[in-house]
Short mmCIF file of C-alpha atoms in Angstrom, two decimals:
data_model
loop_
_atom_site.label_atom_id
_atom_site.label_comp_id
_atom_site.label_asym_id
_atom_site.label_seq_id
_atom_site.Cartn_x
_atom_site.Cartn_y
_atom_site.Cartn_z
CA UNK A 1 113.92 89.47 83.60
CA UNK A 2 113.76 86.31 81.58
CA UNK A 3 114.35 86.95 77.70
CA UNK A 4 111.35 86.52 75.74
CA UNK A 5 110.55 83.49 73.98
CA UNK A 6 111.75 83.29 70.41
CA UNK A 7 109.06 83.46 67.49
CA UNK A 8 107.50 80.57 66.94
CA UNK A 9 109.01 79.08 63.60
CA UNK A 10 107.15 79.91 60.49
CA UNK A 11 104.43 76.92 59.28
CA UNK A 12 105.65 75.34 55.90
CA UNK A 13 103.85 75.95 53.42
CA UNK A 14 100.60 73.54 52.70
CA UNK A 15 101.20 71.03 49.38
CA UNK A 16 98.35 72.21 47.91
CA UNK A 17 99.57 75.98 48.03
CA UNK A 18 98.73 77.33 44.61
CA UNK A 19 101.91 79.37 44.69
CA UNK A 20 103.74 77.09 45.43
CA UNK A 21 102.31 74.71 42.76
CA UNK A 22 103.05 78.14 40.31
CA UNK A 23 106.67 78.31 40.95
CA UNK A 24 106.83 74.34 40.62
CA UNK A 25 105.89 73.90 37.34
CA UNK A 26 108.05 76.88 36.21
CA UNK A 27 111.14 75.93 37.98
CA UNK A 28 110.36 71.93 36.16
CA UNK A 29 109.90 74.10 32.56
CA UNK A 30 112.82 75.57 32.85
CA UNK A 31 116.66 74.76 31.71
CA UNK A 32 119.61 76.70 32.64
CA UNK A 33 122.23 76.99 34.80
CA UNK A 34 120.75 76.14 38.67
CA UNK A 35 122.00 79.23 40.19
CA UNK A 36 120.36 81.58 37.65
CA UNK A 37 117.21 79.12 37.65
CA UNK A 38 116.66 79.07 41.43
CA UNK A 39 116.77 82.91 41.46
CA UNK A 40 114.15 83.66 38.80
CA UNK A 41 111.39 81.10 40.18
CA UNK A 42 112.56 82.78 43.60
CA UNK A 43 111.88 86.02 42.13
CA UNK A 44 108.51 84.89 40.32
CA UNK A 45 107.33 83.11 43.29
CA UNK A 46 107.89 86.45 45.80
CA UNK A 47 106.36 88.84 43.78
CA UNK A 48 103.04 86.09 43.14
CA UNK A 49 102.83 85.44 46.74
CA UNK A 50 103.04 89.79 47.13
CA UNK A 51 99.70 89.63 44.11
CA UNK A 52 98.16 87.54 45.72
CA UNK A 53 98.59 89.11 49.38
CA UNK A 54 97.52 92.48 47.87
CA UNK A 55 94.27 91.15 46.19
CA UNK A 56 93.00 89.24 48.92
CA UNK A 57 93.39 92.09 51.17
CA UNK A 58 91.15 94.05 48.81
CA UNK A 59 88.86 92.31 49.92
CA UNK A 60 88.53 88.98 47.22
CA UNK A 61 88.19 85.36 48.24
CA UNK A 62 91.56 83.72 48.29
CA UNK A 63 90.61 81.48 45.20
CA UNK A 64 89.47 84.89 43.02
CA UNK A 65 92.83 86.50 44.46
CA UNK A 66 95.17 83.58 42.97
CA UNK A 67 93.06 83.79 39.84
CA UNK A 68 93.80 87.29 39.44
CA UNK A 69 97.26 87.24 40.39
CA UNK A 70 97.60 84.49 37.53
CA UNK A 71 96.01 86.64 35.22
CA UNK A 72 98.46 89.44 35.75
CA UNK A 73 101.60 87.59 35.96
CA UNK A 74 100.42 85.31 32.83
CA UNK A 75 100.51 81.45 32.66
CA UNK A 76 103.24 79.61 33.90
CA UNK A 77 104.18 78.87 29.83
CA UNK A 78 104.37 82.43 29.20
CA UNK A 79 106.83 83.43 32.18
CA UNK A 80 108.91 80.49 31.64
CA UNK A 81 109.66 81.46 27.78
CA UNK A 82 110.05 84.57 29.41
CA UNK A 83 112.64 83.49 31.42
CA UNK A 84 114.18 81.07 29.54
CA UNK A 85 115.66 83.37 27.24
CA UNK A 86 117.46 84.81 30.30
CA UNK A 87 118.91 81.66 30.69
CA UNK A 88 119.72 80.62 27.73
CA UNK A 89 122.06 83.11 27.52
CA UNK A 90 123.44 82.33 31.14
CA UNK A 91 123.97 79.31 29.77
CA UNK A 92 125.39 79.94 26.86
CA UNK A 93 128.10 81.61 28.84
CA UNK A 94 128.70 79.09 31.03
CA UNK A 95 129.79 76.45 28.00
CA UNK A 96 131.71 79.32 26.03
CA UNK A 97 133.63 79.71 29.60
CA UNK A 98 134.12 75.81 29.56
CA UNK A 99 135.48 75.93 26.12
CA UNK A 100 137.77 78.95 26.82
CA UNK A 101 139.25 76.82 30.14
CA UNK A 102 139.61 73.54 28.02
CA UNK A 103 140.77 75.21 24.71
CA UNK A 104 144.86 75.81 26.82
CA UNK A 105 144.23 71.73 28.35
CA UNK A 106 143.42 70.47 24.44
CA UNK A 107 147.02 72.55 23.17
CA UNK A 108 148.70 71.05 26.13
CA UNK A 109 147.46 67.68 24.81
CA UNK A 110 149.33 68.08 20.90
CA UNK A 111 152.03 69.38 23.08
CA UNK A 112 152.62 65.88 24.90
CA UNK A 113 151.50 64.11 22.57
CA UNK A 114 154.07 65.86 19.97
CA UNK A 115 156.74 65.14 22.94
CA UNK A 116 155.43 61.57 22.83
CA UNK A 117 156.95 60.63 19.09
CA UNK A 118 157.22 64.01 16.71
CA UNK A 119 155.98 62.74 13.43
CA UNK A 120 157.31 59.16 13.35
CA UNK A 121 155.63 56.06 11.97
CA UNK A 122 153.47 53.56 14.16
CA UNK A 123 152.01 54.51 17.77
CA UNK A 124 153.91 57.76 17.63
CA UNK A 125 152.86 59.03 14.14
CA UNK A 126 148.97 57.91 14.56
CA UNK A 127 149.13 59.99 18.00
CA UNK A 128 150.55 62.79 16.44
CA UNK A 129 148.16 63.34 13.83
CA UNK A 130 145.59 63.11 16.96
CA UNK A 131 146.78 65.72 18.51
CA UNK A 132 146.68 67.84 15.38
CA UNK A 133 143.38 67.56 15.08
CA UNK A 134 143.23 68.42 18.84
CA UNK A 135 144.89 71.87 18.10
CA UNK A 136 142.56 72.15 15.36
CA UNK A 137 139.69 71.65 17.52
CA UNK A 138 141.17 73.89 20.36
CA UNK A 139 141.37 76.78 17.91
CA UNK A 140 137.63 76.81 16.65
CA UNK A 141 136.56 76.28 20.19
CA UNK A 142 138.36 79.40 21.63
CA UNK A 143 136.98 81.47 18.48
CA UNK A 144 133.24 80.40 19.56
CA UNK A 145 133.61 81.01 22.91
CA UNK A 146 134.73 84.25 22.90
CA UNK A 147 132.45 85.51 20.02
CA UNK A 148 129.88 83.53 22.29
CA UNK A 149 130.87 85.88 25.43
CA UNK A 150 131.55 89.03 23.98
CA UNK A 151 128.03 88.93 21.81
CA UNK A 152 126.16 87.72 24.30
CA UNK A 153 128.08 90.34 26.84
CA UNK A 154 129.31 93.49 26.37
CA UNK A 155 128.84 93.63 22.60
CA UNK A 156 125.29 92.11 22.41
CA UNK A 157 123.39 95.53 21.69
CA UNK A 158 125.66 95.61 18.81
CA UNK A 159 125.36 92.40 17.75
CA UNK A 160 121.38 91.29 18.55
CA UNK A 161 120.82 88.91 15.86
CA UNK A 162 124.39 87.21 16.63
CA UNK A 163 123.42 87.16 20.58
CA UNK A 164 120.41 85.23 19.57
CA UNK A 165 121.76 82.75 17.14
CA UNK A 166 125.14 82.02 19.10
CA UNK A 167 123.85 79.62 21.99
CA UNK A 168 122.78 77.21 19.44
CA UNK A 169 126.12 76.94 17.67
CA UNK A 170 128.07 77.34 21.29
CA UNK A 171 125.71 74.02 22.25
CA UNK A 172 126.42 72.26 18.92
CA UNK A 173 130.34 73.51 19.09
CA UNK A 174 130.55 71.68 22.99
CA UNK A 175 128.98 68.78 21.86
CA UNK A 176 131.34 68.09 18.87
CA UNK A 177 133.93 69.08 21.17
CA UNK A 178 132.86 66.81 24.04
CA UNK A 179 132.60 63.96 21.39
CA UNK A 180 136.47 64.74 19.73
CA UNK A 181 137.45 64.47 23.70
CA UNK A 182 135.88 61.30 24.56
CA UNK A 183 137.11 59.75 21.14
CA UNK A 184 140.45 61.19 21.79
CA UNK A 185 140.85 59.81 25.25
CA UNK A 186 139.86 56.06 24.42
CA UNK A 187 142.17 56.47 21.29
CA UNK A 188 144.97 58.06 23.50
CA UNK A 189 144.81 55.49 26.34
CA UNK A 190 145.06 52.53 23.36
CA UNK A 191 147.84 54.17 22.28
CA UNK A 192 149.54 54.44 25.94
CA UNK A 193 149.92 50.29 25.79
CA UNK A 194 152.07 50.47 22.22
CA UNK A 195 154.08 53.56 22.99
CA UNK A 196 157.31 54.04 24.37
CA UNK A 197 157.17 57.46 25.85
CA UNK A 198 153.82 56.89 27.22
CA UNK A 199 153.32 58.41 30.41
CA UNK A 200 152.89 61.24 28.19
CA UNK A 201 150.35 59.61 26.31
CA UNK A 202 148.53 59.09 29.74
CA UNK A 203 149.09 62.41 31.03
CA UNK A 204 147.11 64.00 27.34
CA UNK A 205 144.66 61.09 27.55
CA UNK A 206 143.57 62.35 30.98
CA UNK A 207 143.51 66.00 30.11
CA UNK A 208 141.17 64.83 27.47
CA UNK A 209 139.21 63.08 29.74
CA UNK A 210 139.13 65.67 32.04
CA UNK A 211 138.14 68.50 29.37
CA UNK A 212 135.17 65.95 28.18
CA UNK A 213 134.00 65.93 31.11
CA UNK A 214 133.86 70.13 31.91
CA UNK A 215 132.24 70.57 28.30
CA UNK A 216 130.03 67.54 28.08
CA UNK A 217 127.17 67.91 30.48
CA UNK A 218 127.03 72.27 30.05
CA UNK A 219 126.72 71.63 26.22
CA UNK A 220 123.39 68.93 26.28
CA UNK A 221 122.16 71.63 28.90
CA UNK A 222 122.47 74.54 26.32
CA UNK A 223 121.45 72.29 23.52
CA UNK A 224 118.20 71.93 25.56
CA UNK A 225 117.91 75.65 26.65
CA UNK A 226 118.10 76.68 22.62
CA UNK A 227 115.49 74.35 22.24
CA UNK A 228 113.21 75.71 24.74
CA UNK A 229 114.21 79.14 23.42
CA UNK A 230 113.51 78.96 19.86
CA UNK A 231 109.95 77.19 20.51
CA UNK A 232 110.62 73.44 20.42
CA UNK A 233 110.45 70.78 22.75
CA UNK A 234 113.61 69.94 24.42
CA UNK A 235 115.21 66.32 24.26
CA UNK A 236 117.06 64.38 27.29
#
């Protein structure tokens, strides 16, 4: 006996699908990390589509049973500040995690850089007193991100009003961050030209580089999410 055909596949749903158009507009409101976001307008999106099932096979039109099922879910502006704060916190730990990995990469940095000409005049001493500040910058980084993880983690029933204030100063603690590493790379491949160790010069500029680039693009992301969070518009 032949094997019977496989199930025809299922039809795509129509662009005009008002579920469809729901989930959307929420997934465009939203900021946070894309994992997190995909699963929530997932989530959203089933249980409308369920609504909407359920009311239309009560027995209402399918435009009444969309109009209801908005009704009880609420408007796509209420869910998504509903969701938002969900992740703004994801995202908030996702930047305090990029700080904590580039916090050891910015120590290694005053480390070669130290290697590179101690305390010495010219080339050498300007570098140095870069990679001071690095250190410097390393430290407060490492402090934010783990008050950043533990409030918004295991230690955020504790600490509620920290947990809510924290991805605003993790954002704004990246993005001074990101800036001291992009400033510290240009200044630390200048400096590779003049000094005479400087494949060690190199070797911190592109750790810079490289933790600039980790930090840069998760802190505008949860500079937008506290944005979004606290009521305001966010900014590009």
């Amino acid at each position: 006996m032949a094997p019977p055909p496989p199930p025809p596949p299922l039809p795509a749903p129509p662009a005009d699908d008002p579920v469809e158009r729901y989930a959307a507009e929420l997934a465009a409101a939203l900021r946070g990390p894309a994992g997190a976001r995909e699963r929530l307008v997932a989530e959203v999106r089933d249980g409308l589509a369920e609504t909407v099932a359920a009311y239309a096979g009560a027995g209402l039109s399918p435009e009444r049973a969309v109009r209801e099922a908005v009704a009880e879910f609420g408007s796509v502006a209420e869910v998504a500040a509903s969701c938002q704060r969900e992740l703004t916190v994801a995202q908030a730990q996702h930047t305090a995690r990029a700080l904590a990995l580039t916090g050891p990469c910015l120590l290694a940095c005053w480390w070669l850089v130290r290697g590179a000409g101690g305390g010495q005049g010219g080339v050498s001493g300007f570098a140095h007193q870069v990679a001071v500040q690095l250190s410097s910058a390393a430290a407060v980084a490492v402090v934010v991100a783990a008050l950043a993880l533990a409030a918004t983690g295991a230690w955020g029933r504790w600490l509620p009003v920290a947990a809510e204030r924290l991805p605003a100063a993790v954002a704004w603690t990246g993005t001074a961050a990101s800036v001291a590493m992009a400033v510290t790379t240009l200044t630390l491949a200048t400096a590779a030209f003049l000094a005479e160790q400087w494949p060690l010069t190199v070797l911190a500029g592109a750790l810079a580089a490289a933790s600039h680039a980790v930090v840069a693009g998760s802190a505008r992301v949860c500079r937008e999410c506290a944005r979004l969070s606290a009521g305001e518009p966010a900014v590009v």
